[in-house]
Short mmCIF file of C-alpha atoms and ligand atoms in Angstrom, two decimals:
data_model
loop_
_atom_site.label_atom_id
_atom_site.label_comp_id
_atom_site.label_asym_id
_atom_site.label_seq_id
_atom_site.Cartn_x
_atom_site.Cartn_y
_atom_site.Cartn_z
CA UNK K 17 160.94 172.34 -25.85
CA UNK K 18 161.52 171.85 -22.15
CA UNK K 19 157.81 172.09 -20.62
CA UNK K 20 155.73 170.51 -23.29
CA UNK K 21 158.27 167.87 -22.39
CA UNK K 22 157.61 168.25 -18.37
CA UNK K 23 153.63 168.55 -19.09
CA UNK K 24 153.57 165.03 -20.79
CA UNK K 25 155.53 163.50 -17.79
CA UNK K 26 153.02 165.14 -15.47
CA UNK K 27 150.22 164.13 -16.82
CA UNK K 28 151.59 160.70 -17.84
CA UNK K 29 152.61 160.80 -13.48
CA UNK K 30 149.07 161.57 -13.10
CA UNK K 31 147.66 159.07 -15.44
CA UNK K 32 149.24 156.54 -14.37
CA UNK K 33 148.82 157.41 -10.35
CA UNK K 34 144.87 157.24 -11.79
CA UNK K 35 145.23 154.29 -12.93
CA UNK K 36 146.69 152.46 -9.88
CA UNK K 37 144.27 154.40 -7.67
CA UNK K 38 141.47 152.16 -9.51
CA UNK K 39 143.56 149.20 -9.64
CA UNK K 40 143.89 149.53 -5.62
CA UNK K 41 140.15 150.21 -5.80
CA UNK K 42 139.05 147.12 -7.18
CA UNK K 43 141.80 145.00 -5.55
CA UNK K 44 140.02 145.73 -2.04
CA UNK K 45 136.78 144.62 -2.23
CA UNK K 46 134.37 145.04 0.79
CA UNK K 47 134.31 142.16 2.39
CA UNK K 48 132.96 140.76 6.04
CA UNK K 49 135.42 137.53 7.23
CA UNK K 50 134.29 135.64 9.72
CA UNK K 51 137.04 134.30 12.13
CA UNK K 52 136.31 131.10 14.37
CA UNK K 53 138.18 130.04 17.24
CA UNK K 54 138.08 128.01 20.61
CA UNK K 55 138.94 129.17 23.38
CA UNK K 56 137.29 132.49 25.29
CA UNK K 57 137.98 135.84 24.06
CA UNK K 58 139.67 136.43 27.27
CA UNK K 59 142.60 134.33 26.13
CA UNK K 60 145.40 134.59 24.20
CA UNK K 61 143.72 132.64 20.94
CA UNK K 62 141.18 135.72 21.23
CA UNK K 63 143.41 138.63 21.98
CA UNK K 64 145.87 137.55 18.72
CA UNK K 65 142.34 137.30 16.53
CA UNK K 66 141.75 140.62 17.83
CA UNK K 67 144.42 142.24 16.93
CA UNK K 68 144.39 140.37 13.37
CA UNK K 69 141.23 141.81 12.89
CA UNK K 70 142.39 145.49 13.83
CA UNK K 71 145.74 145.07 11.92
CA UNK K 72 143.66 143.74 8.51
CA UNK K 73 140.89 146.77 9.11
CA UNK K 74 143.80 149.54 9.64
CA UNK K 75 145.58 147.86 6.25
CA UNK K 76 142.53 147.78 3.83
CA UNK K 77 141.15 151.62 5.14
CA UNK K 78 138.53 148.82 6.80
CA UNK K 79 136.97 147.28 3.96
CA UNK K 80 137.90 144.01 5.15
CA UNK K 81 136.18 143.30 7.90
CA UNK K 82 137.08 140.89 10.60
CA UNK K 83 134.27 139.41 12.83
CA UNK K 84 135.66 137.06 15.29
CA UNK K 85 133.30 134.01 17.18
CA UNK K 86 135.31 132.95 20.22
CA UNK K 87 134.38 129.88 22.54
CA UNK K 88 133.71 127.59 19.66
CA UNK K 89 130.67 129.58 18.88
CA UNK K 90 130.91 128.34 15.26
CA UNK K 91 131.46 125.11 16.63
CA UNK K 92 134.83 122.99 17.54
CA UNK K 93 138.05 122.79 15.78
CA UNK K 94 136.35 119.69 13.24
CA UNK K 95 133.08 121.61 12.76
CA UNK K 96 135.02 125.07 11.45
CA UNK K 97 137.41 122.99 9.31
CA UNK K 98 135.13 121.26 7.20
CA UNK K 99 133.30 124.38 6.95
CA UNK K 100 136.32 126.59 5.53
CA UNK K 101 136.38 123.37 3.14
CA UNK K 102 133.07 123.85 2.09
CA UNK K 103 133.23 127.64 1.83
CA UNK K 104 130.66 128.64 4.64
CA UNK K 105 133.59 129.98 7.02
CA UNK K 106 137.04 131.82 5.43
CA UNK K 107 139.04 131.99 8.71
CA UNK K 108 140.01 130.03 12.02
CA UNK K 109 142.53 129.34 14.30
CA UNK K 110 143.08 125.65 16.11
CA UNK K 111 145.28 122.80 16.74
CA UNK K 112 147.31 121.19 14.14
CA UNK K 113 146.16 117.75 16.32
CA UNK K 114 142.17 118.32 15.14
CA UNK K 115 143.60 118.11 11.42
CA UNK K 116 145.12 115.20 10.88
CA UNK K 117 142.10 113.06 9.69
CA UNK K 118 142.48 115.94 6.97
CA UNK K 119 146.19 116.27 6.61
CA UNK K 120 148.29 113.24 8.02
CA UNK K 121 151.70 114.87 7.87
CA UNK K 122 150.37 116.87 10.57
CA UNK K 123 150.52 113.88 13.42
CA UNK K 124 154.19 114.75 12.88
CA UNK K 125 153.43 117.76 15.73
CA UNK K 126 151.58 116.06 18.30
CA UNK K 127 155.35 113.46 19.01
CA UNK K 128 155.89 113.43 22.65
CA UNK K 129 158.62 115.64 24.16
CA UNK K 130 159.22 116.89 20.11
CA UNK K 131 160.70 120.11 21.36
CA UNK K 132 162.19 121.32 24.15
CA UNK K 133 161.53 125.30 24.06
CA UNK K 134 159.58 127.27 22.43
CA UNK K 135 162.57 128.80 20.32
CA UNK K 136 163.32 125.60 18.88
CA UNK K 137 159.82 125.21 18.13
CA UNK K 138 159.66 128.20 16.26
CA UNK K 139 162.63 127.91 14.16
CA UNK K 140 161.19 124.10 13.04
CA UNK K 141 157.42 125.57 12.64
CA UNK K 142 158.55 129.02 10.71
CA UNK K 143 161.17 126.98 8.67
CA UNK K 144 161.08 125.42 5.48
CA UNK K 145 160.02 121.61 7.04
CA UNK K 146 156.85 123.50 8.60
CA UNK K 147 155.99 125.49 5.49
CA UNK K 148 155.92 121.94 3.53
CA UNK K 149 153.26 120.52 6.26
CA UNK K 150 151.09 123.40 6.15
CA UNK K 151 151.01 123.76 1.82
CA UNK K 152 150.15 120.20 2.07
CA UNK K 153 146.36 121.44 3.52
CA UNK K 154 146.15 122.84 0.23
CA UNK K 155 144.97 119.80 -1.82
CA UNK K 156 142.77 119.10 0.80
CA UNK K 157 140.73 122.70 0.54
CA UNK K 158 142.95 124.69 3.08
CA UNK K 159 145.51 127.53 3.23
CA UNK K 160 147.49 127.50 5.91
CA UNK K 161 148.69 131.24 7.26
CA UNK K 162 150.67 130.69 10.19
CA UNK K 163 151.54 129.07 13.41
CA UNK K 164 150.66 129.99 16.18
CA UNK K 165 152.04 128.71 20.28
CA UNK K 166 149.32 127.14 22.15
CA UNK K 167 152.28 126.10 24.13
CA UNK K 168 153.56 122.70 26.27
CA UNK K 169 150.68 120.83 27.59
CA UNK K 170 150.17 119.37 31.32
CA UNK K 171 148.20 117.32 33.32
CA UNK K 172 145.42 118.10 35.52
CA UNK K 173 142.98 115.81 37.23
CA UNK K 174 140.89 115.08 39.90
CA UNK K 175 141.89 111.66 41.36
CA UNK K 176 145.35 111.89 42.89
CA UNK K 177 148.87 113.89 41.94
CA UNK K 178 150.53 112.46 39.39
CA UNK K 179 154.25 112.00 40.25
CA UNK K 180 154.81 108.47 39.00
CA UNK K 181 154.03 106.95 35.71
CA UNK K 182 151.89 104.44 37.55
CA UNK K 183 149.83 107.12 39.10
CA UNK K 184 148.20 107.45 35.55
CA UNK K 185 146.33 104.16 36.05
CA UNK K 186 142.94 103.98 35.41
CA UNK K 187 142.57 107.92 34.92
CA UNK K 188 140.11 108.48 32.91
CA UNK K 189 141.66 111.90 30.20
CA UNK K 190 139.87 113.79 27.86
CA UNK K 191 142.72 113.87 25.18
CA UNK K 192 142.27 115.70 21.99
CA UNK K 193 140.43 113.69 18.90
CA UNK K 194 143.85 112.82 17.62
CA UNK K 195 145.43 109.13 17.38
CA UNK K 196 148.91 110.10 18.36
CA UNK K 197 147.37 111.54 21.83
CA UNK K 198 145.02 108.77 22.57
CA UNK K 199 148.03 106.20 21.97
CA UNK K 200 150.15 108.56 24.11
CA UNK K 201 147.95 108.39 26.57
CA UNK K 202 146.92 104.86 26.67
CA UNK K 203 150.73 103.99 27.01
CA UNK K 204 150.93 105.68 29.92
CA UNK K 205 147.97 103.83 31.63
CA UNK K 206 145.47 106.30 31.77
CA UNK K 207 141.72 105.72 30.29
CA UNK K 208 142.63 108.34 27.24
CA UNK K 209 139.13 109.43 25.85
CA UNK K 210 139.17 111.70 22.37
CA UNK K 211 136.85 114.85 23.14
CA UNK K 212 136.55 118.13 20.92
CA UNK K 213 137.79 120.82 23.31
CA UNK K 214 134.33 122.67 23.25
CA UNK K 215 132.63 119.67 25.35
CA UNK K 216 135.66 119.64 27.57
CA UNK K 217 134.73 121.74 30.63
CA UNK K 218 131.20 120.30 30.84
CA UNK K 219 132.67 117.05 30.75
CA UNK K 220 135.08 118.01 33.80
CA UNK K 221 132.35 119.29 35.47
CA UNK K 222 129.98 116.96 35.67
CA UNK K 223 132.65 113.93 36.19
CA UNK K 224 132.49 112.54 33.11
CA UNK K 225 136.30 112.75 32.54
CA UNK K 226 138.51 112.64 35.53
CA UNK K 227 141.45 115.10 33.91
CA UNK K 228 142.67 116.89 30.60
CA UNK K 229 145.82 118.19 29.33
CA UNK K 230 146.37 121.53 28.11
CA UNK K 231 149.25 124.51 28.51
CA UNK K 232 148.96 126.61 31.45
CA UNK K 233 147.38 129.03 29.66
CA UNK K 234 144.43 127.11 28.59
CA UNK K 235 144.16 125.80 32.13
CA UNK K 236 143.65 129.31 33.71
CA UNK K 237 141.66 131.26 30.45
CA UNK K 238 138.95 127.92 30.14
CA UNK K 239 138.20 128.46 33.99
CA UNK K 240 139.63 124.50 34.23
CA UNK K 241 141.09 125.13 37.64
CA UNK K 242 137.20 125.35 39.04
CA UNK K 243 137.02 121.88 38.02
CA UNK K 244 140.41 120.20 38.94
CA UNK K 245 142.38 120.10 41.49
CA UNK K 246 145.78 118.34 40.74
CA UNK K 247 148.09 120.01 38.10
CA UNK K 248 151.28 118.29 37.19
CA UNK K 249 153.74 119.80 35.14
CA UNK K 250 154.99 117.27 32.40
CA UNK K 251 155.54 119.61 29.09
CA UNK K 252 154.64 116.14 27.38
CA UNK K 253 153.69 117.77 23.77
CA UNK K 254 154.20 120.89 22.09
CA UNK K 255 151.55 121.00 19.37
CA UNK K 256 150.95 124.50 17.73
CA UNK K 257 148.08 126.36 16.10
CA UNK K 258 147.58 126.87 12.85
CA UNK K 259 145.84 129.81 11.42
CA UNK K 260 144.05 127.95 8.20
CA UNK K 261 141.33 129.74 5.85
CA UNK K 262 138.76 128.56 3.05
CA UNK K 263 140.73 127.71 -0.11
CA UNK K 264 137.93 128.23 -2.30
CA UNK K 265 137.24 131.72 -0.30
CA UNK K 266 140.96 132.54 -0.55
CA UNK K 267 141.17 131.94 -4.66
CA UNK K 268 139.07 134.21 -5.26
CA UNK K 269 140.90 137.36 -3.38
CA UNK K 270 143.07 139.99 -5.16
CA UNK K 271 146.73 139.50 -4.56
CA UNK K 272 146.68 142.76 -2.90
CA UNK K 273 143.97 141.28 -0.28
CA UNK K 274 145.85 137.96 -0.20
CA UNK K 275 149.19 139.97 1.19
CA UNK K 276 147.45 142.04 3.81
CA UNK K 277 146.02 138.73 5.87
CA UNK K 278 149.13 136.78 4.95
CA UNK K 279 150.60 140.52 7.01
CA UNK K 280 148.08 140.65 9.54
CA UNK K 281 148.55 136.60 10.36
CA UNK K 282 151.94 137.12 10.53
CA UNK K 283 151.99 140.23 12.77
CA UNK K 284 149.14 138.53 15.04
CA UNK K 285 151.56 135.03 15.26
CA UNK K 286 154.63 137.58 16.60
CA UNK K 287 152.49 139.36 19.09
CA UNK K 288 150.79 135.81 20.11
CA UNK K 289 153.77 133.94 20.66
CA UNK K 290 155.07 136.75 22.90
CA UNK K 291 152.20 137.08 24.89
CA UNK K 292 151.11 133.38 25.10
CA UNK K 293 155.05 132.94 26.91
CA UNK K 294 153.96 135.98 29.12
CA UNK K 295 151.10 134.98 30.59
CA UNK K 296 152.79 131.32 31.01
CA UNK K 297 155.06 132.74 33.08
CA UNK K 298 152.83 134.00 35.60
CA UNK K 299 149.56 131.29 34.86
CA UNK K 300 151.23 129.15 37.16
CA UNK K 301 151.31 130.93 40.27
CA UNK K 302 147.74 132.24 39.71
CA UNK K 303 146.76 128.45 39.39
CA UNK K 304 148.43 127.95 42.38
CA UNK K 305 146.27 130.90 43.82
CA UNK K 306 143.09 129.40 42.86
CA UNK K 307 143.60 126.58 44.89
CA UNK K 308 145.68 123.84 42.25
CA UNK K 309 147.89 121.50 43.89
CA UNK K 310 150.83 121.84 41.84
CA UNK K 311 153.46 119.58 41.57
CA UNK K 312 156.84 118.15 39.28
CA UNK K 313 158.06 114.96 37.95
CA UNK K 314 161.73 114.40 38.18
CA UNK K 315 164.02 113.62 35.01
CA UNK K 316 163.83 109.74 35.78
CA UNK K 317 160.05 109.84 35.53
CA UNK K 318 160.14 112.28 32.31
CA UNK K 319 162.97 109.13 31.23
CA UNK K 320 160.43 106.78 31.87
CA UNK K 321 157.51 108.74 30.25
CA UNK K 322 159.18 109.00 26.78
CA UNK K 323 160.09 104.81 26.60
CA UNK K 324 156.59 103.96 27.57
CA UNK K 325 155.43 106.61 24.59
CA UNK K 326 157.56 105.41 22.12
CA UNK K 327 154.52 103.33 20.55
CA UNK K 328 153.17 107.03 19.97
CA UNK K 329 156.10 107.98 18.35
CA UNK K 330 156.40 104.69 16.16
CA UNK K 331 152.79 105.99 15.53
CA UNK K 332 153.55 109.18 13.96
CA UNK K 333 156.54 107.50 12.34
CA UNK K 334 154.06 105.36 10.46
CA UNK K 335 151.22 107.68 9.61
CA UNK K 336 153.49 110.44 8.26
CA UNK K 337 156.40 108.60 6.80
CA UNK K 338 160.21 108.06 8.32
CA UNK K 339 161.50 110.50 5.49
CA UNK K 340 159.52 113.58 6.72
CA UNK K 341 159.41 112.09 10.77
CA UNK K 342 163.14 112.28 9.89
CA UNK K 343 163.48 115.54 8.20
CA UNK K 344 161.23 116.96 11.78
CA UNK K 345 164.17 115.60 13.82
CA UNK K 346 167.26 117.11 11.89
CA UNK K 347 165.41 120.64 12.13
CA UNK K 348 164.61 120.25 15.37
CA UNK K 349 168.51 118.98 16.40
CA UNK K 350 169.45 122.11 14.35
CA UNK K 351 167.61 124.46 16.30
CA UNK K 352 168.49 122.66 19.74
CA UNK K 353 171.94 123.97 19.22
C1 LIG D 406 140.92 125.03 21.00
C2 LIG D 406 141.74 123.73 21.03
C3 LIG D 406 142.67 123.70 22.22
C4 LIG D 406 143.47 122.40 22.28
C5 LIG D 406 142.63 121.25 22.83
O1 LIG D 406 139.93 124.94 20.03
O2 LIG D 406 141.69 120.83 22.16
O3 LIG D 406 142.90 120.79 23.95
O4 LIG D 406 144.60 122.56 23.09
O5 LIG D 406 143.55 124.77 22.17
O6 LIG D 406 142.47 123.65 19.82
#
């Protein structure tokens, strides 16, 4: 009685280990995924696509297929989100500030002087206010992955060292195309321009703009110090990447495919943020090495700063709504502690 018994099982074992072979079979379709992104491939945005696209290959046996285009080579931030709208691009990786023509809630990251380290940042982008921003991309034909750190921005020009709010005067800064900046910006005194980042170092170059702001990251990868000469540490803004792909594209994958870039994403945003505070660490010396006149603004200043930005912040207040503006803050005190 015992081994017809033990026969059945077997073969039901083997039926059934059959059957989910095929079920894994069709789940993973070949695919080729083409991944857009900014900055060089010599930078942290291009060494965490990298690995993405080596975790995702290892995952599916490397039927999905990761291609990345660094240096805006499928054009800026704007460019690549309406075309993961449209369906003509499935993945990218760029500021939360290029979306909010798309997704208001998002002006809620680009508040002056938001956070105040990188911890607290994550706890309020990983937690349950910052999944809320990102599923609201959905309605508008995004998914939203992940954040990533691009890190705290800072000022470099060509006219004088900033150490005095005044000293912004008549400065003419390439800002992001983002409302919340250019207000910033303007409150401060400086001529705020909005540029997409991929015109930004010809614009330097050639005089156009007089300064930018960016983390010191940014600063060093995009070759920026060729083209500047005064770098002046403010840590004004802390607004994040966001790792975004083609809702239509998306709909249409297996659950199975779904969970191994939700993976990958996640894996790539651990080994980003890690290596985007490295190389922070030691950007500024190099900086320094290349010739930037570096200098500080003391707490007074930074006091001084956040009063004359707080039309920016009424800004955000209004284009996102108090309740969520409000909801930000709590997370944000939580994680401060
Ligand atoms: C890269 C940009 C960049 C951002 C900017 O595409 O535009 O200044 O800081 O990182 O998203």
């Amino acid at each position: 009685m015992k081994r017809p018994f033990i026969a059945l099982l077997t073969s039901a074992l083997l039926c059934s280990s059959l059957v989910t072979a095929n079920v894994q079979a069709e789940e993973i379709r070949s695919r080729m995924i083409r991944f857009g992104y900014g900055l060089n491939e010599n930078s942290n945005q291009g060494r965490a696509v990298k690995l993405f696209a080596e975790e995702v290959a290892r995952a599916s046996d490397g039927k999905l297929k990761v291609r990345a285009f660094g240096a805006a080579s499928l054009g800026s931030d704007d460019q690549m989100q309406r075309a993961l709208i449209g369906g003509a691009q499935e993945i990218m990786v760029g500021s939360t500030a290029t979306l909010v023509g798309i997704s208001k809630e998002m002006a809620v990251w680009d508040t002056p002087f938001l956070f105040s380290s990188a911890q607290q940042a994550d706890a309020v982008l990983d937690g349950p206010v910052g999944r809320e921003i990102m599923d609201k991309l959905e309605e508008k034909g995004l998914v939203g992955l992940v954040y990533w750190e691009n890190g705290f921005r800072n000022l470099t020009n060509n006219v004088r060292p900033v150490t005095r709010l005044e000293e912004f005067s008549g400065i003419k800064l390439r800002v992001m195309p983002n409302p919340v900046f250019l207000e910033t910006f303007r409150m401060m005194g400086a001529n705020a321009l909005p540029l997409p980042f991929s015109e930004l170092f010809t614009a330097l170059e050639t005089r156009a703009v007089d300064g930018q702001e960016n983390p010191f990251n940014t600063i060093l990868t995009s070759r920026f110090y060729e083209v500047q000469k005064y770098l002046t540490v403010t840590n004004h803004a802390y607004s994040p990447w966001i790792v975004t792909v083609s809702k239509r594209w998306w709909d249409k994958l297996s659950a199975t495919e779904q969970g191994i870039l939700l993976e990958a994403a996640r894996k790539a945003r651990d080994f980003e943020r890690l290596d985007t505070r490295e190389e922070a660490q030691r950007a500024l010396a190099e900086l320094q090495a290349k010739g930037m006149q570096v200098n500080e603004i003391d707490a007074g200043e930074v006091r001084r700063m956040r009063e004359k930005a707080a039309p920016a912040v009424q800004k955000v207040i209004d284009t996102v709504g108090r309740e969520l503006f409000e909801k930000v803050q709590q997370e944000a005190e939580k994680a401060a502690l």
